Each structure stands twice: as C-alpha cells, then as structure tokens.
mmCIF file with all atom_site columns, C-alpha atoms in Angstrom:
data_model
loop_
_atom_site.group_PDB
_atom_site.id
_atom_site.type_symbol
_atom_site.label_atom_id
_atom_site.label_alt_id
_atom_site.label_comp_id
_atom_site.label_asym_id
_atom_site.label_entity_id
_atom_site.label_seq_id
_atom_site.pdbx_PDB_ins_code
_atom_site.Cartn_x
_atom_site.Cartn_y
_atom_site.Cartn_z
_atom_site.occupancy
_atom_site.B_iso_or_equiv
_atom_site.pdbx_formal_charge
_atom_site.auth_seq_id
_atom_site.auth_comp_id
_atom_site.auth_asym_id
_atom_site.auth_atom_id
_atom_site.pdbx_PDB_model_num
ATOM 1   C CA . MET A 1 1   ? 0.091   0.022  0.226  1.00 0.00 ? 1   MET A CA 1
ATOM 2   C CA . LYS A 1 2   ? 1.395   3.395  -0.707 1.00 0.00 ? 2   LYS A CA 1
ATOM 3   C CA . THR A 1 3   ? 0.848   5.816  1.836  1.00 0.00 ? 3   THR A CA 1
ATOM 4   C CA . LEU A 1 4   ? 1.404   9.692  2.039  1.00 0.00 ? 4   LEU A CA 1
ATOM 5   C CA . TYR A 1 5   ? 1.972   10.834 5.446  1.00 0.00 ? 5   TYR A CA 1
ATOM 6   C CA . GLY A 1 6   ? 2.413   14.271 5.491  1.00 0.00 ? 6   GLY A CA 1
ATOM 7   C CA . TRP A 1 7   ? 6.312   13.936 6.903  1.00 0.00 ? 7   TRP A CA 1
ATOM 8   C CA . THR A 1 8   ? 7.379   14.186 2.942  1.00 0.00 ? 8   THR A CA 1
ATOM 9   C CA . ALA A 1 9   ? 6.404   17.937 3.210  1.00 0.00 ? 9   ALA A CA 1
ATOM 10  C CA . ALA A 1 10  ? 9.130   18.643 5.527  1.00 0.00 ? 10  ALA A CA 1
ATOM 11  C CA . ALA A 1 11  ? 12.233  18.355 2.910  1.00 0.00 ? 11  ALA A CA 1
ATOM 12  C CA . ALA A 1 12  ? 9.979   20.143 0.075  1.00 0.00 ? 12  ALA A CA 1
ATOM 13  C CA . LEU A 1 13  ? 8.018   22.913 1.808  1.00 0.00 ? 13  LEU A CA 1
ATOM 14  C CA . THR A 1 14  ? 7.424   25.968 -0.302 1.00 0.00 ? 14  THR A CA 1
ATOM 15  C CA . LEU A 1 15  ? 5.652   28.932 1.012  1.00 0.00 ? 15  LEU A CA 1
ATOM 16  C CA . ALA A 1 16  ? 3.556   31.156 -0.344 1.00 0.00 ? 16  ALA A CA 1
ATOM 17  C CA . SER A 1 17  ? 4.060   34.924 0.650  1.00 0.00 ? 17  SER A CA 1
ATOM 18  C CA . THR A 1 18  ? 0.468   35.774 2.255  1.00 0.00 ? 18  THR A CA 1
ATOM 19  C CA . ALA A 1 19  ? -0.329  34.438 5.907  1.00 0.00 ? 19  ALA A CA 1
ATOM 20  C CA . LEU A 1 20  ? -3.761  32.960 6.105  1.00 0.00 ? 20  LEU A CA 1
ATOM 21  C CA . GLY A 1 21  ? -5.935  32.051 8.863  1.00 0.00 ? 21  GLY A CA 1
ATOM 22  C CA . ALA A 1 22  ? -9.105  31.663 7.710  1.00 0.00 ? 22  ALA A CA 1
ATOM 23  C CA . THR A 1 23  ? -10.424 28.070 7.362  1.00 0.00 ? 23  THR A CA 1
ATOM 24  C CA . PHE A 1 24  ? -9.363  25.989 4.335  1.00 0.00 ? 24  PHE A CA 1
ATOM 25  C CA . THR A 1 25  ? -11.689 23.581 2.482  1.00 0.00 ? 25  THR A CA 1
ATOM 26  C CA . ASP A 1 26  ? -10.801 20.954 0.209  1.00 0.00 ? 26  ASP A CA 1
ATOM 27  C CA . LYS A 1 27  ? -14.169 19.796 -1.481 1.00 0.00 ? 27  LYS A CA 1
ATOM 28  C CA . ALA A 1 28  ? -12.243 17.570 -3.956 1.00 0.00 ? 28  ALA A CA 1
ATOM 29  C CA . ASN A 1 29  ? -10.787 15.661 -0.957 1.00 0.00 ? 29  ASN A CA 1
ATOM 30  C CA . GLY A 1 30  ? -13.909 16.277 1.693  1.00 0.00 ? 30  GLY A CA 1
ATOM 31  C CA . PHE A 1 31  ? -12.431 17.723 4.425  1.00 0.00 ? 31  PHE A CA 1
ATOM 32  C CA . SER A 1 32  ? -11.870 21.734 5.997  1.00 0.00 ? 32  SER A CA 1
ATOM 33  C CA . VAL A 1 33  ? -9.502  22.761 8.719  1.00 0.00 ? 33  VAL A CA 1
ATOM 34  C CA . THR A 1 34  ? -8.096  25.930 9.952  1.00 0.00 ? 34  THR A CA 1
ATOM 35  C CA . PRO A 1 35  ? -4.040  26.674 10.226 1.00 0.00 ? 35  PRO A CA 1
ATOM 36  C CA . PRO A 1 36  ? -2.688  28.355 12.867 1.00 0.00 ? 36  PRO A CA 1
ATOM 37  C CA . ALA A 1 37  ? -3.197  32.363 12.749 1.00 0.00 ? 37  ALA A CA 1
ATOM 38  C CA . GLY A 1 38  ? -0.182  33.533 11.217 1.00 0.00 ? 38  GLY A CA 1
ATOM 39  C CA . TRP A 1 39  ? 1.039   30.670 9.132  1.00 0.00 ? 39  TRP A CA 1
ATOM 40  C CA . ASN A 1 40  ? 1.841   30.507 5.531  1.00 0.00 ? 40  ASN A CA 1
ATOM 41  C CA . ARG A 1 41  ? 0.324   28.193 3.190  1.00 0.00 ? 41  ARG A CA 1
ATOM 42  C CA . GLY A 1 42  ? 2.463   26.489 0.958  1.00 0.00 ? 42  GLY A CA 1
ATOM 43  C CA . THR A 1 43  ? 2.638   23.476 -1.766 1.00 0.00 ? 43  THR A CA 1
ATOM 44  C CA . VAL A 1 44  ? 4.256   19.988 -1.356 1.00 0.00 ? 44  VAL A CA 1
ATOM 45  C CA . GLN A 1 45  ? 3.713   17.520 -3.858 1.00 0.00 ? 45  GLN A CA 1
ATOM 46  C CA . GLY A 1 46  ? 1.442   14.800 -2.627 1.00 0.00 ? 46  GLY A CA 1
ATOM 47  C CA . VAL A 1 47  ? 0.090   16.743 0.524  1.00 0.00 ? 47  VAL A CA 1
ATOM 48  C CA . ALA A 1 48  ? -3.804  18.091 0.152  1.00 0.00 ? 48  ALA A CA 1
ATOM 49  C CA . VAL A 1 49  ? -2.701  21.390 2.124  1.00 0.00 ? 49  VAL A CA 1
ATOM 50  C CA . ILE A 1 50  ? 0.494   22.383 4.330  1.00 0.00 ? 50  ILE A CA 1
ATOM 51  C CA . TYR A 1 51  ? 1.404   25.489 6.473  1.00 0.00 ? 51  TYR A CA 1
ATOM 52  C CA . GLY A 1 52  ? 4.497   26.691 7.726  1.00 0.00 ? 52  GLY A CA 1
ATOM 53  C CA . SER A 1 53  ? 5.427   28.679 10.792 1.00 0.00 ? 53  SER A CA 1
ATOM 54  C CA . PRO A 1 54  ? 6.579   32.218 9.827  1.00 0.00 ? 54  PRO A CA 1
ATOM 55  C CA . THR A 1 55  ? 9.706   31.852 11.870 1.00 0.00 ? 55  THR A CA 1
ATOM 56  C CA . LYS A 1 56  ? 12.424  29.158 11.141 1.00 0.00 ? 56  LYS A CA 1
ATOM 57  C CA . VAL A 1 57  ? 13.943  27.030 13.603 1.00 0.00 ? 57  VAL A CA 1
ATOM 58  C CA . ASP A 1 58  ? 17.538  26.080 13.165 1.00 0.00 ? 58  ASP A CA 1
ATOM 59  C CA . GLY A 1 59  ? 16.774  26.543 9.557  1.00 0.00 ? 59  GLY A CA 1
ATOM 60  C CA . PHE A 1 60  ? 13.971  24.775 9.384  1.00 0.00 ? 60  PHE A CA 1
ATOM 61  C CA . THR A 1 61  ? 10.383  25.576 9.062  1.00 0.00 ? 61  THR A CA 1
ATOM 62  C CA . PRO A 1 62  ? 8.105   24.069 11.314 1.00 0.00 ? 62  PRO A CA 1
ATOM 63  C CA . ASN A 1 63  ? 4.605   23.079 9.623  1.00 0.00 ? 63  ASN A CA 1
ATOM 64  C CA . VAL A 1 64  ? 1.549   21.439 9.714  1.00 0.00 ? 64  VAL A CA 1
ATOM 65  C CA . ASN A 1 65  ? -0.079  19.733 6.970  1.00 0.00 ? 65  ASN A CA 1
ATOM 66  C CA . VAL A 1 66  ? -2.944  17.291 5.635  1.00 0.00 ? 66  VAL A CA 1
ATOM 67  C CA . ALA A 1 67  ? -2.193  14.371 3.452  1.00 0.00 ? 67  ALA A CA 1
ATOM 68  C CA . VAL A 1 68  ? -5.297  12.110 1.938  1.00 0.00 ? 68  VAL A CA 1
ATOM 69  C CA . GLU A 1 69  ? -5.076  8.701  0.820  1.00 0.00 ? 69  GLU A CA 1
ATOM 70  C CA . THR A 1 70  ? -7.960  7.159  -1.313 1.00 0.00 ? 70  THR A CA 1
ATOM 71  C CA . LEU A 1 71  ? -7.493  3.479  -0.144 1.00 0.00 ? 71  LEU A CA 1
ATOM 72  C CA . PRO A 1 72  ? -8.080  0.574  -2.326 1.00 0.00 ? 72  PRO A CA 1
ATOM 73  C CA . GLY A 1 73  ? -10.817 -1.394 -0.297 1.00 0.00 ? 73  GLY A CA 1
ATOM 74  C CA . SER A 1 74  ? -11.600 -1.842 3.405  1.00 0.00 ? 74  SER A CA 1
ATOM 75  C CA . ILE A 1 75  ? -8.728  -1.674 5.625  1.00 0.00 ? 75  ILE A CA 1
ATOM 76  C CA . SER A 1 76  ? -9.111  -0.601 9.857  1.00 0.00 ? 76  SER A CA 1
ATOM 77  C CA . LEU A 1 77  ? -7.743  2.423  11.551 1.00 0.00 ? 77  LEU A CA 1
ATOM 78  C CA . THR A 1 78  ? -4.971  -0.501 13.340 1.00 0.00 ? 78  THR A CA 1
ATOM 79  C CA . GLU A 1 79  ? -4.258  -1.810 9.723  1.00 0.00 ? 79  GLU A CA 1
ATOM 80  C CA . TYR A 1 80  ? -3.757  1.462  8.085  1.00 0.00 ? 80  TYR A CA 1
ATOM 81  C CA . GLY A 1 81  ? -1.375  2.590  10.928 1.00 0.00 ? 81  GLY A CA 1
ATOM 82  C CA . ARG A 1 82  ? 0.891   -0.475 11.292 1.00 0.00 ? 82  ARG A CA 1
ATOM 83  C CA . ALA A 1 83  ? 1.360   0.033  6.992  1.00 0.00 ? 83  ALA A CA 1
ATOM 84  C CA . GLY A 1 84  ? 1.819   3.534  7.984  1.00 0.00 ? 84  GLY A CA 1
ATOM 85  C CA . ASP A 1 85  ? 4.773   2.890  10.607 1.00 0.00 ? 85  ASP A CA 1
ATOM 86  C CA . VAL A 1 86  ? 6.519   0.755  8.070  1.00 0.00 ? 86  VAL A CA 1
ATOM 87  C CA . GLN A 1 87  ? 6.405   3.224  5.411  1.00 0.00 ? 87  GLN A CA 1
ATOM 88  C CA . PHE A 1 88  ? 7.726   5.883  8.040  1.00 0.00 ? 88  PHE A CA 1
ATOM 89  C CA . VAL A 1 89  ? 10.561  3.889  9.455  1.00 0.00 ? 89  VAL A CA 1
ATOM 90  C CA . LYS A 1 90  ? 11.796  2.866  5.781  1.00 0.00 ? 90  LYS A CA 1
ATOM 91  C CA . ALA A 1 91  ? 11.041  6.715  4.881  1.00 0.00 ? 91  ALA A CA 1
ATOM 92  C CA . ILE A 1 92  ? 12.904  8.598  7.814  1.00 0.00 ? 92  ILE A CA 1
ATOM 93  C CA . PRO A 1 93  ? 16.412  7.447  8.650  1.00 0.00 ? 93  PRO A CA 1
ATOM 94  C CA . GLY A 1 94  ? 16.664  6.418  12.298 1.00 0.00 ? 94  GLY A CA 1
ATOM 95  C CA . ALA A 1 95  ? 12.818  7.074  13.073 1.00 0.00 ? 95  ALA A CA 1
ATOM 96  C CA . LYS A 1 96  ? 11.368  6.012  16.369 1.00 0.00 ? 96  LYS A CA 1
ATOM 97  C CA . LYS A 1 97  ? 7.662   5.905  17.455 1.00 0.00 ? 97  LYS A CA 1
ATOM 98  C CA . VAL A 1 98  ? 7.846   7.672  20.685 1.00 0.00 ? 98  VAL A CA 1
ATOM 99  C CA . SER A 1 99  ? 3.963   7.070  21.667 1.00 0.00 ? 99  SER A CA 1
ATOM 100 C CA . SER A 1 100 ? 0.474   6.244  20.112 1.00 0.00 ? 100 SER A CA 1
ATOM 101 C CA . VAL A 1 101 ? -2.979  6.515  21.686 1.00 0.00 ? 101 VAL A CA 1
ATOM 102 C CA . ARG A 1 102 ? -6.388  6.317  20.799 1.00 0.00 ? 102 ARG A CA 1
ATOM 103 C CA . SER A 1 103 ? -8.271  9.643  19.853 1.00 0.00 ? 103 SER A CA 1
ATOM 104 C CA . THR A 1 104 ? -10.261 11.380 17.280 1.00 0.00 ? 104 THR A CA 1
ATOM 105 C CA . LEU A 1 105 ? -10.209 13.358 14.064 1.00 0.00 ? 105 LEU A CA 1
ATOM 106 C CA . GLY A 1 106 ? -13.458 14.997 12.821 1.00 0.00 ? 106 GLY A CA 1
ATOM 107 C CA . GLY A 1 107 ? -15.437 12.848 15.499 1.00 0.00 ? 107 GLY A CA 1
ATOM 108 C CA . TYR A 1 108 ? -14.111 9.848  13.828 1.00 0.00 ? 108 TYR A CA 1
ATOM 109 C CA . PRO A 1 109 ? -11.636 7.287  15.772 1.00 0.00 ? 109 PRO A CA 1
ATOM 110 C CA . ALA A 1 110 ? -8.027  8.075  15.374 1.00 0.00 ? 110 ALA A CA 1
ATOM 111 C CA . ILE A 1 111 ? -4.573  7.069  16.314 1.00 0.00 ? 111 ILE A CA 1
ATOM 112 C CA . SER A 1 112 ? -2.563  9.865  17.513 1.00 0.00 ? 112 SER A CA 1
ATOM 113 C CA . GLN A 1 113 ? 1.451   9.251  17.609 1.00 0.00 ? 113 GLN A CA 1
ATOM 114 C CA . VAL A 1 114 ? 4.761   10.680 17.620 1.00 0.00 ? 114 VAL A CA 1
ATOM 115 C CA . TYR A 1 115 ? 7.649   9.775  16.031 1.00 0.00 ? 115 TYR A CA 1
ATOM 116 C CA . THR A 1 116 ? 11.648  11.365 15.593 1.00 0.00 ? 116 THR A CA 1
ATOM 117 C CA . GLY A 1 117 ? 14.170  11.168 13.065 1.00 0.00 ? 117 GLY A CA 1
ATOM 118 C CA . THR A 1 118 ? 16.242  12.884 10.535 1.00 0.00 ? 118 THR A CA 1
ATOM 119 C CA . VAL A 1 119 ? 15.566  14.276 7.211  1.00 0.00 ? 119 VAL A CA 1
ATOM 120 C CA . GLN A 1 120 ? 18.037  16.322 5.055  1.00 0.00 ? 120 GLN A CA 1
ATOM 121 C CA . GLY A 1 121 ? 20.129  16.693 8.002  1.00 0.00 ? 121 GLY A CA 1
ATOM 122 C CA . HIS A 1 122 ? 17.670  18.092 10.319 1.00 0.00 ? 122 HIS A CA 1
ATOM 123 C CA . ALA A 1 123 ? 16.604  16.121 13.659 1.00 0.00 ? 123 ALA A CA 1
ATOM 124 C CA . LEU A 1 124 ? 12.750  16.387 13.829 1.00 0.00 ? 124 LEU A CA 1
ATOM 125 C CA . TYR A 1 125 ? 9.567   15.469 15.813 1.00 0.00 ? 125 TYR A CA 1
ATOM 126 C CA . PHE A 1 126 ? 6.746   14.583 14.016 1.00 0.00 ? 126 PHE A CA 1
ATOM 127 C CA . THR A 1 127 ? 3.348   14.679 15.539 1.00 0.00 ? 127 THR A CA 1
ATOM 128 C CA . GLN A 1 128 ? 0.714   12.696 13.571 1.00 0.00 ? 128 GLN A CA 1
ATOM 129 C CA . THR A 1 129 ? -3.323  11.954 13.929 1.00 0.00 ? 129 THR A CA 1
ATOM 130 C CA . PHE A 1 130 ? -5.024  9.936  11.294 1.00 0.00 ? 130 PHE A CA 1
ATOM 131 C CA . ALA A 1 131 ? -8.456  8.437  10.576 1.00 0.00 ? 131 ALA A CA 1
ATOM 132 C CA . VAL A 1 132 ? -9.777  6.157  7.896  1.00 0.00 ? 132 VAL A CA 1
ATOM 133 C CA . VAL A 1 133 ? -13.604 7.184  7.092  1.00 0.00 ? 133 VAL A CA 1
ATOM 134 C CA . GLY A 1 134 ? -15.108 4.995  4.346  1.00 0.00 ? 134 GLY A CA 1
ATOM 135 C CA . LYS A 1 135 ? -12.137 4.627  1.823  1.00 0.00 ? 135 LYS A CA 1
ATOM 136 C CA . ARG A 1 136 ? -10.561 7.569  2.680  1.00 0.00 ? 136 ARG A CA 1
ATOM 137 C CA . ALA A 1 137 ? -7.403  8.219  4.985  1.00 0.00 ? 137 ALA A CA 1
ATOM 138 C CA . TYR A 1 138 ? -6.842  11.723 6.453  1.00 0.00 ? 138 TYR A CA 1
ATOM 139 C CA . VAL A 1 139 ? -3.600  12.152 8.043  1.00 0.00 ? 139 VAL A CA 1
ATOM 140 C CA . LEU A 1 140 ? -2.550  15.468 9.649  1.00 0.00 ? 140 LEU A CA 1
ATOM 141 C CA . THR A 1 141 ? 0.971   15.960 10.574 1.00 0.00 ? 141 THR A CA 1
ATOM 142 C CA . GLY A 1 142 ? 3.082   18.604 12.431 1.00 0.00 ? 142 GLY A CA 1
ATOM 143 C CA . THR A 1 143 ? 6.739   18.258 12.192 1.00 0.00 ? 143 THR A CA 1
ATOM 144 C CA . THR A 1 144 ? 9.159   20.914 14.106 1.00 0.00 ? 144 THR A CA 1
ATOM 145 C CA . THR A 1 145 ? 13.044  20.181 15.969 1.00 0.00 ? 145 THR A CA 1
ATOM 146 C CA . PRO A 1 146 ? 12.506  18.327 19.074 1.00 0.00 ? 146 PRO A CA 1
ATOM 147 C CA . ALA A 1 147 ? 13.756  21.355 21.237 1.00 0.00 ? 147 ALA A CA 1
ATOM 148 C CA . ARG A 1 148 ? 10.762  23.152 19.425 1.00 0.00 ? 148 ARG A CA 1
ATOM 149 C CA . ALA A 1 149 ? 8.088   20.496 20.186 1.00 0.00 ? 149 ALA A CA 1
ATOM 150 C CA . SER A 1 150 ? 5.984   21.795 23.300 1.00 0.00 ? 150 SER A CA 1
ATOM 151 C CA . MET A 1 151 ? 5.705   25.108 21.176 1.00 0.00 ? 151 MET A CA 1
ATOM 152 C CA . LEU A 1 152 ? 4.217   23.214 18.224 1.00 0.00 ? 152 LEU A CA 1
ATOM 153 C CA . ALA A 1 153 ? 2.132   21.286 20.518 1.00 0.00 ? 153 ALA A CA 1
ATOM 154 C CA . PRO A 1 154 ? -0.814  23.975 20.950 1.00 0.00 ? 154 PRO A CA 1
ATOM 155 C CA . GLN A 1 155 ? -1.012  25.010 17.373 1.00 0.00 ? 155 GLN A CA 1
ATOM 156 C CA . MET A 1 156 ? -0.738  20.981 16.083 1.00 0.00 ? 156 MET A CA 1
ATOM 157 C CA . ALA A 1 157 ? -4.112  20.656 18.716 1.00 0.00 ? 157 ALA A CA 1
ATOM 158 C CA . ALA A 1 158 ? -6.025  23.332 17.387 1.00 0.00 ? 158 ALA A CA 1
ATOM 159 C CA . PHE A 1 159 ? -5.317  22.208 13.929 1.00 0.00 ? 159 PHE A CA 1
ATOM 160 C CA . VAL A 1 160 ? -6.388  18.789 14.672 1.00 0.00 ? 160 VAL A CA 1
ATOM 161 C CA . LYS A 1 161 ? -9.578  20.151 16.660 1.00 0.00 ? 161 LYS A CA 1
ATOM 162 C CA . SER A 1 162 ? -10.547 22.014 13.704 1.00 0.00 ? 162 SER A CA 1
ATOM 163 C CA . PHE A 1 163 ? -10.444 19.388 11.278 1.00 0.00 ? 163 PHE A CA 1
ATOM 164 C CA . ARG A 1 164 ? -14.032 18.497 9.617  1.00 0.00 ? 164 ARG A CA 1
ATOM 165 C CA . VAL A 1 165 ? -14.820 15.705 6.930  1.00 0.00 ? 165 VAL A CA 1
ATOM 166 C CA . LEU A 1 166 ? -17.410 17.090 4.635  1.00 0.00 ? 166 LEU A CA 1
ATOM 167 C CA . ARG A 1 167 ? -20.242 15.064 3.940  1.00 0.00 ? 167 ARG A CA 1
#
C-alpha cells in the first residue's frame, strides 16, 4: 500500500507570501481545517494542504499539513497505522515511534502518535493524527525540531481539533 503521510512535506516546503488564518476547505478531498494564525500556506506534491510557521527554527520551517489517501478497499484504522509505521521507518532515517494513543479526528476514531527522525540533516519531531473514513485516510502531521516540540503542541492540537470531514 502506498501511503502519503505528510512527513514528506518536511523536506520540500515552498511557502506562499501571504499569511492565512481562515478555514481551508478542500471539496475534492472532502475536508476543512483551520491553520495556526499567521502561518503561511505552501505547496508540497502529494499533500492536500500545508502551512509553515512564519519563523524558522535552526534553518527548518515548522509545519502542519493534511495528506489524504484514497484506499484500495476496506482497511481498519489499526491496519492503516501498521502500514504507515513501516513506511515511516523506511522513509525517515533512524525514525523512532515515541508514543501512540487512540483519539478522534473530526468525530471519527483516530490514532495520534509521535515520531522522531532525521530528514536532510535536520533532527525532527513529528506529531501525527490519522483516521480512516470510508475509503479515505486523513493524515494530519505537524513537524518541528525536538527542542521546539512543546511550542508546536498547541498549534497542532488546534489544527487537529478544527479538522472536519465534509459530507
């Protein structure tokens, strides 16, 4: 199974110059989400939407993003999580899962987890919440440096809380 997992955004973020704070709606992928105030919308191939912090940290732009994956068939949340773990560890050198807990995303059962790893020479901290809704997986990822993890936590919590699946 091919997984997108927004971690790919960590290495390839291109920011637009206008800060956004309004709710972003993606009708094609069936969701809406509100970014942190003052964060800049960017583009990354394979990611539905990404927002970067206006301030770099040790040469890295902390970011939050949403990746959407259309699933080939029925798959459980747990199965999706296991497949994602395999992909994450393959793609991120020295990746380690720090925690994993059951949660909700847009009112659906979800898993929230934390990883650490290195991308393009940057030691990074990844927080991720994902849900499987029908034949789609929604993956929200926040990425920063380990030293700034506590600063990303409230932005990521609000980002996750704002997420809605459109019907």
